[in-house]
Every structure is written in structure tokens, then in C-alpha cells.
mmCIF file of C-alpha atoms in Angstrom:
data_model
loop_
_atom_site.group_PDB
_atom_site.id
_atom_site.type_symbol
_atom_site.label_atom_id
_atom_site.label_comp_id
_atom_site.label_asym_id
_atom_site.label_seq_id
_atom_site.Cartn_x
_atom_site.Cartn_y
_atom_site.Cartn_z
ATOM 1 C CA UNK A 1 7.382 -198.092 -78.171
ATOM 2 C CA UNK A 2 10.716 -197.302 -78.522
ATOM 3 C CA UNK A 3 13.302 -198.716 -76.474
ATOM 4 C CA UNK A 4 14.832 -194.982 -75.505
ATOM 5 C CA UNK A 5 10.724 -193.916 -74.644
ATOM 6 C CA UNK A 6 10.907 -196.715 -72.290
ATOM 7 C CA UNK A 7 14.629 -196.420 -70.513
ATOM 8 C CA UNK A 8 13.465 -192.491 -69.691
ATOM 9 C CA UNK A 9 10.054 -193.805 -67.541
ATOM 10 C CA UNK A 10 12.394 -195.932 -66.411
ATOM 11 C CA UNK A 11 14.755 -194.004 -64.424
ATOM 12 C CA UNK A 12 12.446 -191.660 -63.600
ATOM 13 C CA UNK A 13 11.125 -195.099 -62.205
ATOM 14 C CA UNK A 14 13.802 -194.966 -60.462
ATOM 15 C CA UNK A 15 15.341 -192.274 -59.700
ATOM 16 C CA UNK A 16 16.563 -192.411 -55.821
ATOM 17 C CA UNK A 17 19.305 -189.917 -56.635
ATOM 18 C CA UNK A 18 16.493 -187.086 -57.769
ATOM 19 C CA UNK A 19 13.407 -187.880 -55.171
ATOM 20 C CA UNK A 20 16.860 -187.981 -52.292
ATOM 21 C CA UNK A 21 17.318 -184.417 -53.275
ATOM 22 C CA UNK A 22 13.992 -183.401 -53.512
ATOM 23 C CA UNK A 23 13.837 -184.597 -49.985
ATOM 24 C CA UNK A 24 16.878 -182.819 -48.769
ATOM 25 C CA UNK A 25 16.225 -179.140 -50.329
ATOM 26 C CA UNK A 26 11.709 -180.116 -48.415
ATOM 27 C CA UNK A 27 13.520 -180.230 -45.111
ATOM 28 C CA UNK A 28 15.578 -178.667 -45.330
ATOM 29 C CA UNK A 29 13.197 -174.879 -46.494
ATOM 30 C CA UNK A 30 11.802 -176.955 -43.535
ATOM 31 C CA UNK A 31 13.364 -176.677 -40.019
ATOM 32 C CA UNK A 32 15.341 -174.149 -41.919
ATOM 33 C CA UNK A 33 16.837 -172.229 -38.802
ATOM 34 C CA UNK A 34 15.116 -168.950 -37.236
ATOM 35 C CA UNK A 35 16.779 -166.904 -34.455
ATOM 36 C CA UNK A 36 19.504 -167.843 -32.088
ATOM 37 C CA UNK A 37 18.536 -166.979 -28.556
ATOM 38 C CA UNK A 38 21.843 -165.880 -27.367
ATOM 39 C CA UNK A 39 22.107 -166.898 -23.978
ATOM 40 C CA UNK A 40 23.380 -164.077 -21.454
ATOM 41 C CA UNK A 41 23.433 -166.782 -18.365
ATOM 42 C CA UNK A 42 20.282 -165.604 -16.767
ATOM 43 C CA UNK A 43 18.012 -168.789 -15.399
ATOM 44 C CA UNK A 44 14.965 -168.954 -16.672
ATOM 45 C CA UNK A 45 13.943 -168.948 -12.339
ATOM 46 C CA UNK A 46 15.575 -165.029 -12.660
ATOM 47 C CA UNK A 47 13.789 -164.101 -15.014
ATOM 48 C CA UNK A 48 9.983 -165.271 -14.380
ATOM 49 C CA UNK A 49 11.539 -163.060 -10.756
ATOM 50 C CA UNK A 50 12.207 -160.104 -12.523
ATOM 51 C CA UNK A 51 9.270 -160.498 -15.091
ATOM 52 C CA UNK A 52 7.009 -160.115 -12.105
ATOM 53 C CA UNK A 53 9.073 -157.860 -10.431
ATOM 54 C CA UNK A 54 8.477 -155.266 -12.834
ATOM 55 C CA UNK A 55 4.670 -156.226 -13.404
ATOM 56 C CA UNK A 56 5.028 -155.268 -9.353
ATOM 57 C CA UNK A 57 6.494 -152.063 -9.154
ATOM 58 C CA UNK A 58 3.851 -150.662 -12.749
ATOM 59 C CA UNK A 59 1.016 -151.509 -10.254
ATOM 60 C CA UNK A 60 2.249 -149.896 -7.451
ATOM 61 C CA UNK A 61 3.538 -146.618 -9.651
ATOM 62 C CA UNK A 62 -0.044 -146.825 -11.226
ATOM 63 C CA UNK A 63 -0.861 -147.295 -7.551
ATOM 64 C CA UNK A 64 0.794 -143.823 -6.497
ATOM 65 C CA UNK A 65 -0.324 -141.963 -8.868
ATOM 66 C CA UNK A 66 -4.388 -143.248 -8.062
ATOM 67 C CA UNK A 67 -3.535 -142.310 -4.273
ATOM 68 C CA UNK A 68 -2.174 -139.078 -5.262
ATOM 69 C CA UNK A 69 -4.643 -137.738 -7.380
ATOM 70 C CA UNK A 70 -7.134 -138.026 -4.633
ATOM 71 C CA UNK A 71 -5.077 -137.184 -2.717
ATOM 72 C CA UNK A 72 -5.086 -134.022 -3.970
ATOM 73 C CA UNK A 73 -8.644 -133.834 -5.591
ATOM 74 C CA UNK A 74 -10.218 -134.311 -1.843
ATOM 75 C CA UNK A 75 -12.351 -131.934 -1.847
ATOM 76 C CA UNK A 76 -14.391 -133.656 -4.465
ATOM 77 C CA UNK A 77 -13.171 -137.242 -4.139
ATOM 78 C CA UNK A 78 -14.416 -137.308 0.134
ATOM 79 C CA UNK A 79 -18.253 -136.218 -1.131
ATOM 80 C CA UNK A 80 -18.982 -138.446 -4.220
ATOM 81 C CA UNK A 81 -17.290 -140.824 -0.899
ATOM 82 C CA UNK A 82 -20.132 -140.266 0.956
ATOM 83 C CA UNK A 83 -22.665 -139.499 -1.136
ATOM 84 C CA UNK A 84 -21.900 -143.608 -3.044
ATOM 85 C CA UNK A 85 -22.749 -143.903 0.278
ATOM 86 C CA UNK A 86 -25.526 -142.830 0.889
ATOM 87 C CA UNK A 87 -26.594 -143.612 -2.284
ATOM 88 C CA UNK A 88 -26.142 -147.703 -1.301
ATOM 89 C CA UNK A 89 -28.167 -146.661 1.823
ATOM 90 C CA UNK A 90 -31.222 -145.202 0.200
ATOM 91 C CA UNK A 91 -31.453 -146.614 -2.883
ATOM 92 C CA UNK A 92 -34.179 -148.947 -1.524
ATOM 93 C CA UNK A 93 -36.117 -145.826 -0.104
ATOM 94 C CA UNK A 94 -35.987 -144.836 -3.692
ATOM 95 C CA UNK A 95 -37.178 -147.562 -5.209
ATOM 96 C CA UNK A 96 -39.759 -148.081 -3.034
ATOM 97 C CA UNK A 97 -41.290 -144.880 -3.768
ATOM 98 C CA UNK A 98 -41.113 -145.970 -6.898
ATOM 99 C CA UNK A 99 -43.276 -149.057 -7.405
ATOM 100 C CA UNK A 100 -45.866 -147.054 -5.365
ATOM 101 C CA UNK A 101 -46.000 -144.907 -9.008
ATOM 102 C CA UNK A 102 -44.082 -141.699 -8.342
ATOM 103 C CA UNK A 103 -42.054 -140.545 -10.680
ATOM 104 C CA UNK A 104 -37.691 -142.334 -10.840
ATOM 105 C CA UNK A 105 -36.636 -137.890 -10.461
ATOM 106 C CA UNK A 106 -39.122 -136.861 -7.966
ATOM 107 C CA UNK A 107 -38.583 -139.956 -5.022
ATOM 108 C CA UNK A 108 -35.390 -139.047 -5.492
ATOM 109 C CA UNK A 109 -35.756 -135.969 -4.439
ATOM 110 C CA UNK A 110 -38.032 -136.837 -1.774
ATOM 111 C CA UNK A 111 -34.915 -139.193 -0.281
ATOM 112 C CA UNK A 112 -32.820 -136.408 -0.338
ATOM 113 C CA UNK A 113 -35.246 -133.777 1.722
ATOM 114 C CA UNK A 114 -36.562 -136.518 4.100
ATOM 115 C CA UNK A 115 -32.259 -137.141 4.205
ATOM 116 C CA UNK A 116 -31.531 -133.496 5.131
ATOM 117 C CA UNK A 117 -34.981 -133.409 7.289
ATOM 118 C CA UNK A 118 -33.490 -136.732 9.418
ATOM 119 C CA UNK A 119 -30.244 -135.619 9.298
ATOM 120 C CA UNK A 120 -30.554 -132.041 10.687
ATOM 121 C CA UNK A 121 -33.107 -133.391 13.415
ATOM 122 C CA UNK A 122 -30.584 -135.480 14.292
ATOM 123 C CA UNK A 123 -27.887 -133.184 14.763
ATOM 124 C CA UNK A 124 -29.759 -130.697 16.708
ATOM 125 C CA UNK A 125 -30.312 -133.444 19.116
ATOM 126 C CA UNK A 126 -27.533 -134.355 19.311
ATOM 127 C CA UNK A 127 -25.821 -130.289 19.563
ATOM 128 C CA UNK A 128 -28.295 -129.925 22.172
ATOM 129 C CA UNK A 129 -26.960 -133.379 24.081
ATOM 130 C CA UNK A 130 -23.785 -132.963 23.812
ATOM 131 C CA UNK A 131 -23.317 -129.209 24.155
ATOM 132 C CA UNK A 132 -25.999 -129.716 27.910
ATOM 133 C CA UNK A 133 -24.234 -132.747 29.305
ATOM 134 C CA UNK A 134 -20.628 -132.348 27.367
ATOM 135 C CA UNK A 135 -18.249 -130.489 30.295
ATOM 136 C CA UNK A 136 -20.057 -133.650 32.347
ATOM 137 C CA UNK A 137 -18.674 -136.222 30.354
ATOM 138 C CA UNK A 138 -15.095 -134.740 29.915
ATOM 139 C CA UNK A 139 -15.178 -134.193 33.489
ATOM 140 C CA UNK A 140 -16.123 -137.770 34.336
ATOM 141 C CA UNK A 141 -13.616 -139.305 31.839
ATOM 142 C CA UNK A 142 -10.755 -136.786 32.565
ATOM 143 C CA UNK A 143 -11.019 -138.257 36.732
ATOM 144 C CA UNK A 144 -11.668 -142.307 35.415
ATOM 145 C CA UNK A 145 -7.919 -141.593 33.464
ATOM 146 C CA UNK A 146 -6.615 -139.877 37.109
ATOM 147 C CA UNK A 147 -8.385 -142.700 38.389
ATOM 148 C CA UNK A 148 -6.366 -145.034 36.250
ATOM 149 C CA UNK A 149 -2.588 -143.199 37.406
ATOM 150 C CA UNK A 150 -3.569 -144.317 40.095
ATOM 151 C CA UNK A 151 -4.124 -148.189 40.116
ATOM 152 C CA UNK A 152 -1.415 -148.385 37.332
ATOM 153 C CA UNK A 153 0.769 -146.868 40.821
ATOM 154 C CA UNK A 154 -0.167 -148.432 43.586
ATOM 155 C CA UNK A 155 -0.711 -151.593 41.758
ATOM 156 C CA UNK A 156 2.518 -152.317 39.184
ATOM 157 C CA UNK A 157 4.187 -148.925 41.367
ATOM 158 C CA UNK A 158 4.945 -146.928 38.043
ATOM 159 C CA UNK A 159 5.516 -143.363 39.137
ATOM 160 C CA UNK A 160 4.014 -139.938 38.383
ATOM 161 C CA UNK A 161 6.949 -139.145 35.843
ATOM 162 C CA UNK A 162 6.931 -142.150 33.758
ATOM 163 C CA UNK A 163 3.123 -142.642 33.316
ATOM 164 C CA UNK A 164 3.402 -138.508 31.727
ATOM 165 C CA UNK A 165 6.052 -140.306 29.720
ATOM 166 C CA UNK A 166 3.881 -143.148 28.311
ATOM 167 C CA UNK A 167 0.992 -140.557 27.678
ATOM 168 C CA UNK A 168 2.814 -138.745 26.573
ATOM 169 C CA UNK A 169 4.693 -141.212 23.272
ATOM 170 C CA UNK A 170 1.109 -142.295 22.842
ATOM 171 C CA UNK A 171 -0.227 -138.763 22.077
ATOM 172 C CA UNK A 172 3.244 -138.619 19.529
ATOM 173 C CA UNK A 173 2.232 -142.047 18.172
ATOM 174 C CA UNK A 174 -1.283 -140.439 17.151
ATOM 175 C CA UNK A 175 0.104 -137.612 16.241
ATOM 176 C CA UNK A 176 3.774 -138.212 14.453
ATOM 177 C CA UNK A 177 2.351 -137.335 10.758
ATOM 178 C CA UNK A 178 -0.861 -134.639 11.501
ATOM 179 C CA UNK A 179 -2.288 -138.154 10.682
ATOM 180 C CA UNK A 180 -5.136 -136.261 13.397
ATOM 181 C CA UNK A 181 -4.906 -132.240 12.576
ATOM 182 C CA UNK A 182 -2.594 -131.886 9.122
ATOM 183 C CA UNK A 183 -4.204 -134.868 7.403
ATOM 184 C CA UNK A 184 -7.997 -133.551 8.710
ATOM 185 C CA UNK A 185 -7.486 -130.667 6.989
ATOM 186 C CA UNK A 186 -5.891 -131.898 4.252
ATOM 187 C CA UNK A 187 -9.346 -132.975 2.951
ATOM 188 C CA UNK A 188 -11.402 -130.322 3.403
ATOM 189 C CA UNK A 189 -12.454 -129.459 7.713
ATOM 190 C CA UNK A 190 -13.366 -125.698 6.664
ATOM 191 C CA UNK A 191 -16.154 -124.594 7.834
ATOM 192 C CA UNK A 192 -16.164 -123.575 3.356
ATOM 193 C CA UNK A 193 -14.339 -126.759 2.864
ATOM 194 C CA UNK A 194 -17.272 -128.915 5.172
ATOM 195 C CA UNK A 195 -20.815 -126.684 2.868
ATOM 196 C CA UNK A 196 -18.888 -127.095 -0.132
ATOM 197 C CA UNK A 197 -19.158 -130.831 0.130
ATOM 198 C CA UNK A 198 -22.697 -131.223 1.867
ATOM 199 C CA UNK A 199 -23.784 -129.383 -1.615
ATOM 200 C CA UNK A 200 -21.614 -131.815 -3.615
ATOM 201 C CA UNK A 201 -23.051 -134.982 -1.408
ATOM 202 C CA UNK A 202 -25.869 -134.192 -2.025
ATOM 203 C CA UNK A 203 -26.398 -133.304 -5.345
ATOM 204 C CA UNK A 204 -24.454 -136.728 -6.141
ATOM 205 C CA UNK A 205 -26.811 -138.981 -4.052
ATOM 206 C CA UNK A 206 -30.097 -137.079 -6.269
ATOM 207 C CA UNK A 207 -28.238 -137.599 -9.454
ATOM 208 C CA UNK A 208 -26.918 -141.409 -8.331
ATOM 209 C CA UNK A 209 -30.233 -142.011 -6.872
ATOM 210 C CA UNK A 210 -31.922 -140.567 -10.808
ATOM 211 C CA UNK A 211 -29.719 -142.338 -12.717
ATOM 212 C CA UNK A 212 -27.609 -144.385 -11.827
ATOM 213 C CA UNK A 213 -28.014 -146.775 -14.242
ATOM 214 C CA UNK A 214 -27.361 -144.605 -16.497
ATOM 215 C CA UNK A 215 -23.986 -143.591 -16.056
ATOM 216 C CA UNK A 216 -22.990 -146.747 -14.557
ATOM 217 C CA UNK A 217 -23.778 -147.310 -17.586
ATOM 218 C CA UNK A 218 -22.346 -144.950 -19.593
ATOM 219 C CA UNK A 219 -19.046 -145.448 -17.550
ATOM 220 C CA UNK A 220 -19.339 -149.370 -19.191
ATOM 221 C CA UNK A 221 -18.743 -147.801 -22.335
ATOM 222 C CA UNK A 222 -15.565 -146.610 -21.286
ATOM 223 C CA UNK A 223 -13.934 -149.424 -21.285
ATOM 224 C CA UNK A 224 -12.662 -152.129 -24.624
ATOM 225 C CA UNK A 225 -16.203 -153.660 -25.880
ATOM 226 C CA UNK A 226 -14.085 -157.504 -24.661
ATOM 227 C CA UNK A 227 -14.089 -155.961 -21.392
ATOM 228 C CA UNK A 228 -16.738 -154.149 -21.050
ATOM 229 C CA UNK A 229 -19.225 -157.551 -19.480
ATOM 230 C CA UNK A 230 -16.737 -158.034 -16.786
ATOM 231 C CA UNK A 231 -16.363 -154.462 -15.957
ATOM 232 C CA UNK A 232 -20.292 -153.913 -15.815
ATOM 233 C CA UNK A 233 -20.359 -157.643 -14.110
ATOM 234 C CA UNK A 234 -17.894 -156.543 -11.402
ATOM 235 C CA UNK A 235 -19.233 -153.485 -10.932
ATOM 236 C CA UNK A 236 -22.997 -154.936 -10.235
ATOM 237 C CA UNK A 237 -21.515 -157.473 -7.551
ATOM 238 C CA UNK A 238 -18.945 -154.154 -5.899
ATOM 239 C CA UNK A 239 -22.284 -153.043 -5.360
ATOM 240 C CA UNK A 240 -24.237 -155.804 -3.833
ATOM 241 C CA UNK A 241 -21.241 -155.214 -1.839
ATOM 242 C CA UNK A 242 -21.222 -152.003 -0.633
ATOM 243 C CA UNK A 243 -25.030 -152.214 -0.269
ATOM 244 C CA UNK A 244 -25.389 -154.464 2.297
ATOM 245 C CA UNK A 245 -22.097 -153.856 3.878
ATOM 246 C CA UNK A 246 -23.634 -150.022 4.759
ATOM 247 C CA UNK A 247 -27.061 -151.716 5.952
ATOM 248 C CA UNK A 248 -25.100 -153.969 7.755
ATOM 249 C CA UNK A 249 -23.447 -150.619 9.436
ATOM 250 C CA UNK A 250 -26.372 -148.485 10.080
ATOM 251 C CA UNK A 251 -28.023 -151.644 11.615
ATOM 252 C CA UNK A 252 -24.889 -152.156 14.228
ATOM 253 C CA UNK A 253 -24.733 -149.297 15.293
ATOM 254 C CA UNK A 254 -27.757 -149.053 16.207
ATOM 255 C CA UNK A 255 -27.757 -152.312 18.287
ATOM 256 C CA UNK A 256 -24.253 -151.284 20.140
ATOM 257 C CA UNK A 257 -25.744 -148.267 20.893
ATOM 258 C CA UNK A 258 -28.979 -149.243 22.401
ATOM 259 C CA UNK A 259 -26.709 -152.266 23.780
ATOM 260 C CA UNK A 260 -24.688 -150.621 25.740
ATOM 261 C CA UNK A 261 -27.303 -147.192 26.308
ATOM 262 C CA UNK A 262 -29.106 -149.354 28.153
ATOM 263 C CA UNK A 263 -26.383 -151.267 30.242
ATOM 264 C CA UNK A 264 -25.566 -147.688 31.626
ATOM 265 C CA UNK A 265 -29.214 -147.083 32.118
ATOM 266 C CA UNK A 266 -29.783 -150.138 34.252
ATOM 267 C CA UNK A 267 -26.353 -149.402 36.029
ATOM 268 C CA UNK A 268 -27.895 -145.997 36.652
ATOM 269 C CA UNK A 269 -24.398 -144.648 35.406
ATOM 270 C CA UNK A 270 -24.718 -140.870 34.392
ATOM 271 C CA UNK A 271 -25.122 -139.037 30.610
ATOM 272 C CA UNK A 272 -26.561 -142.559 29.529
ATOM 273 C CA UNK A 273 -27.791 -140.494 25.879
ATOM 274 C CA UNK A 274 -24.057 -139.116 25.684
ATOM 275 C CA UNK A 275 -22.731 -142.378 26.457
ATOM 276 C CA UNK A 276 -25.305 -144.484 23.154
ATOM 277 C CA UNK A 277 -24.491 -140.886 21.002
ATOM 278 C CA UNK A 278 -21.173 -141.893 20.675
ATOM 279 C CA UNK A 279 -20.967 -145.128 20.400
ATOM 280 C CA UNK A 280 -23.683 -144.970 17.281
ATOM 281 C CA UNK A 281 -20.716 -143.039 15.411
ATOM 282 C CA UNK A 282 -18.160 -144.148 16.748
ATOM 283 C CA UNK A 283 -19.366 -147.912 15.286
ATOM 284 C CA UNK A 284 -19.535 -146.012 11.888
ATOM 285 C CA UNK A 285 -15.259 -146.984 12.279
ATOM 286 C CA UNK A 286 -14.986 -150.786 12.286
ATOM 287 C CA UNK A 287 -13.196 -152.132 15.881
ATOM 288 C CA UNK A 288 -11.417 -149.077 16.297
ATOM 289 C CA UNK A 289 -15.206 -146.675 16.530
ATOM 290 C CA UNK A 290 -16.397 -149.657 19.431
ATOM 291 C CA UNK A 291 -13.001 -149.716 20.932
ATOM 292 C CA UNK A 292 -12.311 -146.256 22.107
ATOM 293 C CA UNK A 293 -16.473 -145.432 23.042
ATOM 294 C CA UNK A 294 -16.200 -148.892 25.191
ATOM 295 C CA UNK A 295 -13.299 -147.719 26.845
ATOM 296 C CA UNK A 296 -15.273 -144.385 27.701
ATOM 297 C CA UNK A 297 -18.622 -146.310 29.073
ATOM 298 C CA UNK A 298 -16.146 -148.079 31.185
ATOM 299 C CA UNK A 299 -14.817 -144.303 32.348
ATOM 300 C CA UNK A 300 -17.400 -142.890 33.488
ATOM 301 C CA UNK A 301 -18.750 -146.468 34.913
ATOM 302 C CA UNK A 302 -15.024 -146.280 37.621
ATOM 303 C CA UNK A 303 -15.700 -142.901 38.105
ATOM 304 C CA UNK A 304 -19.683 -142.615 39.106
ATOM 305 C CA UNK A 305 -19.724 -145.776 41.195
ATOM 306 C CA UNK A 306 -16.712 -147.159 41.029
ATOM 307 C CA UNK A 307 -14.442 -150.606 40.052
ATOM 308 C CA UNK A 308 -16.992 -152.980 40.570
ATOM 309 C CA UNK A 309 -19.819 -150.893 38.343
ATOM 310 C CA UNK A 310 -16.463 -150.367 36.344
ATOM 311 C CA UNK A 311 -15.974 -154.400 35.685
ATOM 312 C CA UNK A 312 -19.604 -154.912 35.296
ATOM 313 C CA UNK A 313 -19.809 -152.258 32.781
ATOM 314 C CA UNK A 314 -17.009 -153.901 30.589
ATOM 315 C CA UNK A 315 -18.760 -157.436 30.229
ATOM 316 C CA UNK A 316 -21.431 -155.195 28.963
ATOM 317 C CA UNK A 317 -18.984 -153.662 26.453
ATOM 318 C CA UNK A 318 -17.788 -157.344 25.366
ATOM 319 C CA UNK A 319 -21.050 -158.898 25.837
ATOM 320 C CA UNK A 320 -22.251 -156.009 23.135
ATOM 321 C CA UNK A 321 -19.334 -156.474 20.077
ATOM 322 C CA UNK A 322 -18.827 -160.130 20.847
ATOM 323 C CA UNK A 323 -22.563 -160.402 19.698
ATOM 324 C CA UNK A 324 -22.335 -157.918 16.937
ATOM 325 C CA UNK A 325 -18.859 -159.878 15.619
ATOM 326 C CA UNK A 326 -20.730 -163.109 16.030
ATOM 327 C CA UNK A 327 -24.167 -162.874 15.304
ATOM 328 C CA UNK A 328 -25.339 -159.480 13.681
ATOM 329 C CA UNK A 329 -22.561 -158.885 10.845
ATOM 330 C CA UNK A 330 -22.625 -162.790 9.717
ATOM 331 C CA UNK A 331 -26.160 -162.780 9.669
ATOM 332 C CA UNK A 332 -26.575 -159.368 7.923
ATOM 333 C CA UNK A 333 -23.207 -159.631 5.539
ATOM 334 C CA UNK A 334 -23.253 -163.164 5.189
ATOM 335 C CA UNK A 335 -21.291 -163.898 1.909
ATOM 336 C CA UNK A 336 -21.738 -161.012 0.799
ATOM 337 C CA UNK A 337 -18.714 -159.730 2.653
ATOM 338 C CA UNK A 338 -16.285 -161.360 3.702
ATOM 339 C CA UNK A 339 -13.043 -159.574 4.467
ATOM 340 C CA UNK A 340 -10.756 -161.036 6.895
ATOM 341 C CA UNK A 341 -10.737 -159.528 10.175
ATOM 342 C CA UNK A 342 -6.698 -159.263 9.806
ATOM 343 C CA UNK A 343 -7.756 -156.837 6.276
ATOM 344 C CA UNK A 344 -10.426 -154.959 8.510
ATOM 345 C CA UNK A 345 -6.567 -153.749 10.989
ATOM 346 C CA UNK A 346 -5.021 -153.345 7.558
ATOM 347 C CA UNK A 347 -7.228 -151.410 5.301
ATOM 348 C CA UNK A 348 -8.412 -148.877 8.678
ATOM 349 C CA UNK A 349 -4.469 -148.274 9.880
ATOM 350 C CA UNK A 350 -3.745 -147.908 5.336
ATOM 351 C CA UNK A 351 -7.045 -145.608 5.403
ATOM 352 C CA UNK A 352 -5.648 -143.756 9.040
ATOM 353 C CA UNK A 353 -2.009 -142.538 7.111
ATOM 354 C CA UNK A 354 -3.859 -141.220 4.146
ATOM 355 C CA UNK A 355 -6.587 -139.531 4.247
ATOM 356 C CA UNK A 356 -6.890 -139.436 8.720
ATOM 357 C CA UNK A 357 -10.598 -140.206 9.626
ATOM 358 C CA UNK A 358 -11.970 -139.557 6.211
ATOM 359 C CA UNK A 359 -9.696 -142.284 5.388
ATOM 360 C CA UNK A 360 -10.845 -144.303 8.912
ATOM 361 C CA UNK A 361 -14.309 -144.193 7.543
ATOM 362 C CA UNK A 362 -13.931 -145.457 4.061
ATOM 363 C CA UNK A 363 -11.540 -147.909 4.707
ATOM 364 C CA UNK A 364 -13.249 -151.201 5.325
ATOM 365 C CA UNK A 365 -16.267 -150.473 2.379
ATOM 366 C CA UNK A 366 -12.961 -149.973 -0.304
ATOM 367 C CA UNK A 367 -11.711 -153.547 1.169
ATOM 368 C CA UNK A 368 -14.733 -154.989 0.722
ATOM 369 C CA UNK A 369 -15.718 -153.836 -2.935
ATOM 370 C CA UNK A 370 -12.220 -154.301 -3.669
ATOM 371 C CA UNK A 371 -12.818 -157.935 -2.449
ATOM 372 C CA UNK A 372 -15.796 -158.357 -4.203
ATOM 373 C CA UNK A 373 -13.944 -157.185 -7.095
ATOM 374 C CA UNK A 374 -11.148 -159.648 -7.618
ATOM 375 C CA UNK A 375 -12.767 -162.553 -6.746
ATOM 376 C CA UNK A 376 -15.195 -162.568 -9.207
ATOM 377 C CA UNK A 377 -12.994 -161.817 -11.434
ATOM 378 C CA UNK A 378 -11.202 -165.122 -10.162
ATOM 379 C CA UNK A 379 -13.936 -166.641 -10.432
ATOM 380 C CA UNK A 380 -14.467 -167.729 -6.520
ATOM 381 C CA UNK A 381 -18.231 -165.566 -6.606
ATOM 382 C CA UNK A 382 -20.257 -166.844 -3.178
ATOM 383 C CA UNK A 383 -23.202 -165.968 -5.251
ATOM 384 C CA UNK A 384 -24.477 -166.101 -9.680
ATOM 385 C CA UNK A 385 -24.462 -162.353 -10.621
ATOM 386 C CA UNK A 386 -26.608 -160.037 -10.429
ATOM 387 C CA UNK A 387 -30.445 -159.705 -11.586
ATOM 388 C CA UNK A 388 -29.084 -156.256 -14.561
ATOM 389 C CA UNK A 389 -32.760 -154.158 -14.892
ATOM 390 C CA UNK A 390 -34.378 -155.151 -18.425
ATOM 391 C CA UNK A 391 -33.256 -153.123 -20.861
ATOM 392 C CA UNK A 392 -36.657 -150.311 -22.651
ATOM 393 C CA UNK A 393 -37.708 -151.821 -25.744
ATOM 394 C CA UNK A 394 -37.544 -149.525 -28.980
ATOM 395 C CA UNK A 395 -40.416 -148.632 -29.717
ATOM 396 C CA UNK A 396 -40.786 -150.116 -34.183
ATOM 397 C CA UNK A 397 -40.478 -146.685 -36.224
ATOM 398 C CA UNK A 398 -42.976 -146.296 -38.526
ATOM 399 C CA UNK A 399 -42.100 -146.734 -42.264
ATOM 400 C CA UNK A 400 -41.911 -144.332 -44.816
ATOM 401 C CA UNK A 401 -45.695 -146.436 -46.912
ATOM 402 C CA UNK A 402 -47.657 -145.994 -43.048
#
């Protein structure tokens, strides 16, 4: 090899300048500066707060739009809601008839017809008893209120004007904003709307019992593919919570009515059947309904038997409600419906403001469903996912050779 070739090889092997230039170019290409972030003087905490704030406003706006739409379409939303609640109560009957080898459609029809017969019979019984005893009941309650006014005037030094003003203030608070009148009319309390809502509820009940699984599958398919599993499991968890709540409410209402009516009968009070009916209906409005119906029972005892029997009746009402709150509800509901009492009160108040009496009736089931969905999505389920019904197997289609 010549000296010239040897010199070129040595320069190529010992060329620190060339190596450094290549490294500098590579480092400059790797460390190329990105877009420079302009400092607006906003702290990271403020940026996080702003991000939370606009998302919160979007959620509030969405809830407001949904609430307005539901209120505008209340004549449809309320019957459908009633149909869902009745379905949660009556689906075991349809399932039982189906297990007796009755097809699903006829089983759902028999369930709906039997429900109509039972409800019509109860309404006839209730109407007959209330029509015969309503005048006496209203008279007894009025006399009880007058006795309470006398006791307040004697023991607390209140004048008739003070008591009258107090009642006027309570009446103004109850009727302000149409919470009991205009709101009830807004959801359709006229005879035509009630009849139309009744038919819608019955149709919904039949098809929910007959094709509930197919309807739910169609709703799940409306979600994006990635969200379908979560939507399906969340809905099934909410349905378990709703069915547990509805069945427990019916049982609790029956126990309240039987317990308070039995206590009133033992004490020899009049209008025992009317009190029992009022307690049973009022128990469907949690906390508030039981309190109001209990007050009516105490007032009747005060008028008919005097203060001592009224105190005993009050003790019976409190004892029955404590039995309900601390024994029946935890035993019947368990962990399926775990809603804090404060959330129950706030839900009832919100329901009254939004939709009056109907809102108070559906407020707690709605809170229970939302609580179940949120806990499921957050991974805080007290129990595993509810089982899904088995999918029907597809029959193999015959091939062309066959």
C-alpha cells in the first residue's frame, strides 16, 4: 500500500473534527426547539380550576337541557316512568308464569290484566271507604288542629293572630311557585291527560315485560362500541337497585299501614281503615309521607281520646317508623340501594321543586339509580355484575351441498 493511501486511512481514523461536527449536527437535530409556550401569568392552579369550571358548566347546561325537555314532555315522561316502576315490581310475576311454560307474550298480558283488576279493586275499596269517612276524617283533623292551637295559646302564650300568621306563612311557603298546584297541573292532572297517561303506562308495562331485554339491547347499541359494555353493565346494576327499591317500598308501606292501623284499632280510634289507607299511600313518599300520615293519626287520637291517647299514638307511629328505618329497610334493601338520608331529603326537595308530587314520588328511585351507576363506573360495586341472560344460539344454516 502506498503512503498516500496510508495517510488517507489514518486521517479517516483520527479525525476528531469530523466526528464532532457529525455529533453536533445530530444533537442539534434531536434537540430542535418546539413551540415556545407564552407565559400569560396564569398559575397552574388557576388553569386547573378553569378546566374544572368550564367542564362543570357544560355538565350543568346538559342537565338543565335534559330537565327542561323532560318537563316539557312530562305527559309522556311521567307515564313511561310509572311503567318502568311497575315493571320493576311485576317482572317476577311474568318470569314465574314463563317458568310455568306460558309464552312470554301471554305471560306479560296476564300480568297486566291482573294488575288492572287488582288496582281497580283497591281503588273501588279505597274510594268507598274514603267517600263514607272523608267528612268525619276532615272534621276530626280540623278539630285536632283547633286543639293544637288552644294548647299553643295556653302553654306558649301565642295569640290567635300569631297562630294565624304562622299558618299563613306555612301556606305561602308550600304554595309559592306553584309547588303543589301549578306543578301538578304542568305534569298533566286533567282528566284527559290522566286517561292518556294511564294507557301509555299500560302499553309501556306490557312491552317492557314482554320485550324488555330486546328494548334494552337496542338502547345499548346506540352507544359507541367502546362504551357498550360499560353502558350494559351500568344499566343492569341500576335495574337491580331499582327493583330492590320498589319491592322494599311496597313491603315497607304495607308494614307501616298494618302497624299503625293495628295500633289505632287497639286504642279504639275511629277511621282506622282511612288511617291505614293514608299511611300506605304516604309511605311511597319517603320520610315526608310517613311523617304527614303519622301526624294525621295523632290528630285523630287527640280529638277522639284526648292528649294521653294521642301521646300513645305518637309513640306507636314513632315505633313503627323506627322499625321500618332500622330493621326493614336495611334487611330488605341491604347494599343494593345505599343512599344517604341527607341525599334522600335533598332528592325529595328537588323533585318537589321540579315536578311537584310526581317529582317527590320518583326522586328517591332516581337517586338510587344514579348512585348505583356512579358506584359501578367508579369501581365501587358492593356485588359483582348481575348475570346477563344467555344469548340464543344461532342454528347452523344448511350448506349448498345439503
